[in-house]
Short mmCIF file of C-alpha atoms in Angstrom, two decimals:
data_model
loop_
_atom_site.label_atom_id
_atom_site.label_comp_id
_atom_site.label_asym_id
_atom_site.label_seq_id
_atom_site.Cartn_x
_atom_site.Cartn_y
_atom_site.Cartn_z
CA UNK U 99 -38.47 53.59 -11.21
CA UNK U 100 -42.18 54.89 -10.54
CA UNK U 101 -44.21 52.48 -8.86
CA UNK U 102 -48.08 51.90 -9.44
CA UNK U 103 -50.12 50.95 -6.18
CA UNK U 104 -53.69 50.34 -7.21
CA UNK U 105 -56.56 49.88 -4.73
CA UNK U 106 -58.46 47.88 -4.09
CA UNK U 107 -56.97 44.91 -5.16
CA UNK U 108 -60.32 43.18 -5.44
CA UNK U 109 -63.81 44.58 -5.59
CA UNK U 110 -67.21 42.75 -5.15
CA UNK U 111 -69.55 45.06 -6.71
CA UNK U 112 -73.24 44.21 -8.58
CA UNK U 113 -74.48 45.22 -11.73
CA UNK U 114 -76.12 49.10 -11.73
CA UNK U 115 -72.85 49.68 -8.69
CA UNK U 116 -71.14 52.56 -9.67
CA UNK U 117 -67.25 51.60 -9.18
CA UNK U 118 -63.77 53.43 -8.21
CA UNK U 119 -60.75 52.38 -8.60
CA UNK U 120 -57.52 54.04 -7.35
CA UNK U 121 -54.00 54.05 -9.15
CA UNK U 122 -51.29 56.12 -7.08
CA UNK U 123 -47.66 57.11 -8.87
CA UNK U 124 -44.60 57.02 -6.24
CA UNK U 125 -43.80 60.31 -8.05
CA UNK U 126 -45.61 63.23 -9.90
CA UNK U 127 -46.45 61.43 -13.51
CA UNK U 128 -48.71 64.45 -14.60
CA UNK U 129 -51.28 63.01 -17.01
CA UNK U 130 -49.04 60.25 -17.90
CA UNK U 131 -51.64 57.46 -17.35
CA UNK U 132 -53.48 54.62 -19.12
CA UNK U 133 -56.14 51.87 -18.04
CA UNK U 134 -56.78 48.48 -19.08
CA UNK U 135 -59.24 46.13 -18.99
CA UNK U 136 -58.30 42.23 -19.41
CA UNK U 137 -60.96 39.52 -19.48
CA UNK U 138 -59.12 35.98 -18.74
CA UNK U 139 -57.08 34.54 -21.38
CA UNK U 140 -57.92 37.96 -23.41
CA UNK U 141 -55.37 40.41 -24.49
CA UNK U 142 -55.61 43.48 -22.36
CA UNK U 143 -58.12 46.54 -23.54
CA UNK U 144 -57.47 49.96 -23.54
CA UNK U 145 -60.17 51.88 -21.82
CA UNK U 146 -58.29 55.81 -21.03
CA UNK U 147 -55.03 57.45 -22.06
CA UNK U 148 -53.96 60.66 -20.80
CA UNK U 149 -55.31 60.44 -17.45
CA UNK U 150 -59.03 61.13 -18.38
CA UNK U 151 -59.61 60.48 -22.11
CA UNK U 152 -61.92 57.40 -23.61
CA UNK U 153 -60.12 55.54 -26.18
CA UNK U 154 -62.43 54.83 -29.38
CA UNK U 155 -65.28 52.80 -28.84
CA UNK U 156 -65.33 52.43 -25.29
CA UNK U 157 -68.76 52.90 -23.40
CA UNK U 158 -68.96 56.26 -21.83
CA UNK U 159 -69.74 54.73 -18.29
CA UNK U 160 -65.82 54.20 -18.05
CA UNK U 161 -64.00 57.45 -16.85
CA UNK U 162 -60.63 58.29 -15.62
CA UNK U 163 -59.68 61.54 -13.60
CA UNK U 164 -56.27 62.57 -12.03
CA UNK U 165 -53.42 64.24 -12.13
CA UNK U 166 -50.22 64.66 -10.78
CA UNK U 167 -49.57 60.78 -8.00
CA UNK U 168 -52.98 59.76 -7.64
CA UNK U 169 -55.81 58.71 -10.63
CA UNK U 170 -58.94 57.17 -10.77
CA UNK U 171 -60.89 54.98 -13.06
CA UNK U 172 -64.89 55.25 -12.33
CA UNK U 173 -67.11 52.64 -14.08
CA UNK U 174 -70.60 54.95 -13.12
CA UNK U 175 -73.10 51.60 -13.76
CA UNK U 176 -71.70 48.45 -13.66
CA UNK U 177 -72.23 46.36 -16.72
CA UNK U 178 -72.43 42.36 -16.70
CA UNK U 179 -69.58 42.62 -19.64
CA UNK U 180 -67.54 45.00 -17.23
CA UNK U 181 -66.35 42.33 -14.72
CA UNK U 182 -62.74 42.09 -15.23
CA UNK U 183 -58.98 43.17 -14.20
CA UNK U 184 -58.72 46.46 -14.30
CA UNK U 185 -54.63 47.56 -14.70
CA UNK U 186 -53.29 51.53 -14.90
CA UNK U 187 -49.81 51.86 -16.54
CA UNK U 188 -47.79 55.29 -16.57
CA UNK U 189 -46.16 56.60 -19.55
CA UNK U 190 -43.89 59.29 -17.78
CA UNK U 191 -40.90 58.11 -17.67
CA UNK U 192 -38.60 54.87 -18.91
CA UNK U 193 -39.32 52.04 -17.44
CA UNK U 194 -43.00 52.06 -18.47
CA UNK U 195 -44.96 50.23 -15.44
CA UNK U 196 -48.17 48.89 -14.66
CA UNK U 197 -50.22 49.04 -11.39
CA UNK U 198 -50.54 45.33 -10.26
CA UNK U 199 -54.30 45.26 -10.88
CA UNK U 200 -57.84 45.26 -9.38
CA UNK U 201 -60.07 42.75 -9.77
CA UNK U 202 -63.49 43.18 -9.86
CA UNK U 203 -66.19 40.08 -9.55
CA UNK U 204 -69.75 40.19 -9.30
CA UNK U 205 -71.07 39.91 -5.89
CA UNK T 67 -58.29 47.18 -39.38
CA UNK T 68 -55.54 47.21 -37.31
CA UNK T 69 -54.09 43.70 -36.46
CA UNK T 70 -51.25 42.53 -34.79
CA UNK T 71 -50.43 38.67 -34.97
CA UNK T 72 -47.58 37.26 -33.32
CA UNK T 73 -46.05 34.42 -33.64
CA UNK T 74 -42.45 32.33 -32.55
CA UNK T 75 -43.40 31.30 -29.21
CA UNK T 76 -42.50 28.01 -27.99
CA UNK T 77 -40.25 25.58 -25.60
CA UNK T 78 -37.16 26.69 -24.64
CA UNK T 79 -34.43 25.67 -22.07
CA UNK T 80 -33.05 28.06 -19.93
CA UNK T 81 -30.08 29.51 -21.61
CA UNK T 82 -31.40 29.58 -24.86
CA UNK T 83 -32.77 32.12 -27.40
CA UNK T 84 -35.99 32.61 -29.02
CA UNK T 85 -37.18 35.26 -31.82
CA UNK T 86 -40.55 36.49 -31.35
CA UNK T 87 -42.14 38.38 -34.71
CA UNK T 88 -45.21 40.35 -34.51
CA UNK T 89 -46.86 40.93 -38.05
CA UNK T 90 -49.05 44.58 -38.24
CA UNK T 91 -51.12 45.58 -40.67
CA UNK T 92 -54.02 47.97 -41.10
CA UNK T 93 -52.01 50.95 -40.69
CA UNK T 94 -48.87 52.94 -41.64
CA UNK T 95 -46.47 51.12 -39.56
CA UNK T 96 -43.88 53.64 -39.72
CA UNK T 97 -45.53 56.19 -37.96
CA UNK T 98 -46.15 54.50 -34.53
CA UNK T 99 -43.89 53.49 -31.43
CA UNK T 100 -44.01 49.52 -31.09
CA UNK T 101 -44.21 47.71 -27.19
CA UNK T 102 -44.22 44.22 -26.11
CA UNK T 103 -45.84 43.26 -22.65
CA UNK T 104 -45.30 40.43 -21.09
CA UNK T 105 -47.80 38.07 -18.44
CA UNK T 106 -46.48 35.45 -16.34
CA UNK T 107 -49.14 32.87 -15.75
CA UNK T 108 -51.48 33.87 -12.85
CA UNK T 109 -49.80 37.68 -12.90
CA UNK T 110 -49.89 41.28 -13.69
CA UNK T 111 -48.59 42.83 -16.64
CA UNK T 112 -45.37 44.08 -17.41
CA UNK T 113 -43.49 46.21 -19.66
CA UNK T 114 -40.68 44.92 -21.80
CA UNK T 115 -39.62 47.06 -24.09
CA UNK T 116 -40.38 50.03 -27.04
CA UNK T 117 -39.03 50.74 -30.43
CA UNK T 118 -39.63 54.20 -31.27
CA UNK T 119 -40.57 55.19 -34.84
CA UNK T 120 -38.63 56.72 -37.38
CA UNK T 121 -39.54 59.95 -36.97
CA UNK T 122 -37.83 59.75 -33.63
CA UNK T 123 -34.84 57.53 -34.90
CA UNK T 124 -35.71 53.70 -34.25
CA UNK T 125 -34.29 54.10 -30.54
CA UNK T 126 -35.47 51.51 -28.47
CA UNK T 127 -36.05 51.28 -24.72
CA UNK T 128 -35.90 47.87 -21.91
CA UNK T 129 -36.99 47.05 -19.02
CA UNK T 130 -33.96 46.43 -16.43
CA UNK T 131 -34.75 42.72 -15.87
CA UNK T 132 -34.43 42.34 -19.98
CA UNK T 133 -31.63 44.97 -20.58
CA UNK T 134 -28.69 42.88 -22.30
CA UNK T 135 -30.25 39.89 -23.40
CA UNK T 136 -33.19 41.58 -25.37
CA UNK T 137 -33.40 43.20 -28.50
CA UNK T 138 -36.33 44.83 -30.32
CA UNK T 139 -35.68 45.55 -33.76
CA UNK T 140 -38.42 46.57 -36.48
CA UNK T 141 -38.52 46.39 -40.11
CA UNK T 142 -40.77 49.18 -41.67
CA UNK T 143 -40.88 47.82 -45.10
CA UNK T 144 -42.18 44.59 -43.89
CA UNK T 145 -44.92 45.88 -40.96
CA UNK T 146 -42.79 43.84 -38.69
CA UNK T 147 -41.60 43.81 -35.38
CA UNK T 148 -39.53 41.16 -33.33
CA UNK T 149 -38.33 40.27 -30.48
CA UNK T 150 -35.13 38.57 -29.91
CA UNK T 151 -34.88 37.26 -26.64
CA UNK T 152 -31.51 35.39 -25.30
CA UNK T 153 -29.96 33.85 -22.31
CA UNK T 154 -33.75 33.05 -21.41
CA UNK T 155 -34.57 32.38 -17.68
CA UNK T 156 -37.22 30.37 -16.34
CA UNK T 157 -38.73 33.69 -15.00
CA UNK T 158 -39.00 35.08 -18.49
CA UNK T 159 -41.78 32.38 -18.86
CA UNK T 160 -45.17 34.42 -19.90
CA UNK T 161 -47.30 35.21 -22.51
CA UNK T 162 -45.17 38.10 -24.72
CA UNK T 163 -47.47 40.68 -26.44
CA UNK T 164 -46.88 42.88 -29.42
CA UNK T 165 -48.53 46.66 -29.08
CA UNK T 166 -49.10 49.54 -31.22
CA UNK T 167 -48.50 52.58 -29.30
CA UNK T 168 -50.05 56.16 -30.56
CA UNK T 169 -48.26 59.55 -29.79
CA UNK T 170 -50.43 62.26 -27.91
CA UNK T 171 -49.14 65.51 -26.59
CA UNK T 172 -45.54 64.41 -27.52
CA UNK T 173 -46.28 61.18 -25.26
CA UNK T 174 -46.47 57.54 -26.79
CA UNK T 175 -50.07 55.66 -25.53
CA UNK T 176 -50.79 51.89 -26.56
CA UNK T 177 -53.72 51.99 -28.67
CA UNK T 178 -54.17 47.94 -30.11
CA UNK T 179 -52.60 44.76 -28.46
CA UNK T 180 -51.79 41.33 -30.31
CA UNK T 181 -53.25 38.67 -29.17
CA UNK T 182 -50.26 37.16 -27.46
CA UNK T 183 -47.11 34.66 -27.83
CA UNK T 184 -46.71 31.78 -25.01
CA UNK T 185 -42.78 31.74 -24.37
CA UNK T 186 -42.44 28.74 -21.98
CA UNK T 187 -38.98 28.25 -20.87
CA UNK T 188 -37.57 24.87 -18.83
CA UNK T 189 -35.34 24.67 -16.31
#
């Protein structure tokens, strides 16, 4: 199975902070790659598919970049609606995973 | 609008079954590849399972700690899918969501999520 390591794990960051956070595969998953966004007790969002493109309606401050083990989801200016879990999820192969999350909280 | 409403969650003992349903409407069900993701409480997310669509025959896919005791079946004429979950464990305790999942580049991405089942199951 491909495993997800996402870092950090938690982020303290301010509003106007532009954010990175860091998925890596175990194994070459292309493009493969989704992100999330899940505000407690919420159903999870979806933010990027494909590595690096914005699903509808999503703000264009979120991006995603990547290829190949390691991917990135930028937020460039921090929003006060933005603070959240952040998860990536790989579609490469079966089993589907997720990353185990990052957490970011205003500081 | 898309929507996806589940519903069937509940109490259950360990040992036992329960049959999750997750209602879609908004689009042409037939043409997309149906998930469900679970959440323990206090946890991460994880994958469950697929049902393909039927342009790609129905086939469904698990995740290894559900193999054998879960099914996902769908029912095109009815916008339906469910989830029929048996010899339960206390560790399949966790919210259970329904998914739509989109197909890009030959590749199935999850597009809208339900708004989640609470399975609780009792030791």
């Amino acid at each position: 199975d491909i495993q997800l390591t996402q870092s950090p794990s938690f982020l303290s960051a301010s509003v106007g902070d532009r954010v990175t956070i860091t998925c890596r595969a175990s194994q070459d998953i292309s493009s493969y790659l989704a992100w999330y966004q899940q505000k407690p007790g919420k159903a999870p969002k979806p933010l990027i598919y494909a590595a690096s493109n914005l699903q509808s309606g999503v703000p264009s401050r979120f991006s995603g970049s990547g290829s190949g083990t390691e991917f990135t989801l930028t937020i460039s200016s921090l929003q006060p609606e933005d603070f959240a879990t952040y998860y990536c999820q790989h579609l490469n192969s079966y089993p589907l995973t997720f990353g185990g999350g990052t957490k970011v909280e205003i500081k | 609008e898309v929507q996806l409403v589940e519903s069937g969650g509940g109490l259950v003992q360990a040992g036992g079954s329960l049959r999750l349903s997750c209602a879609a409407s908004g689009f042409t069900f037939s043409d997309y590849y149906m998930d469900w993701v679970r959440q323990a409480p206090g946890t991460g997310l994880e994958w469950v399972g697929r049902t393909r669509n039927k342009a790609n025959g129905y086939t469904t896919e698990y995740a290894a700690s559900v193999k054998g005791r879960f099914t996902i079946s769908r029912d095109d004429s009815k916008n339906s899918v469910c989830l029929q979950m048996n010899s339960l464990k206390t560790e399949d305790t966790a919210v259970y969501f329904c998914t739509r999942s989109f197909g890009y580049s030959t590749y199935y991405y999850t597009d809208y999520w339900g708004q989640g089942a609470l399975v609780t199951v009792s030791s």
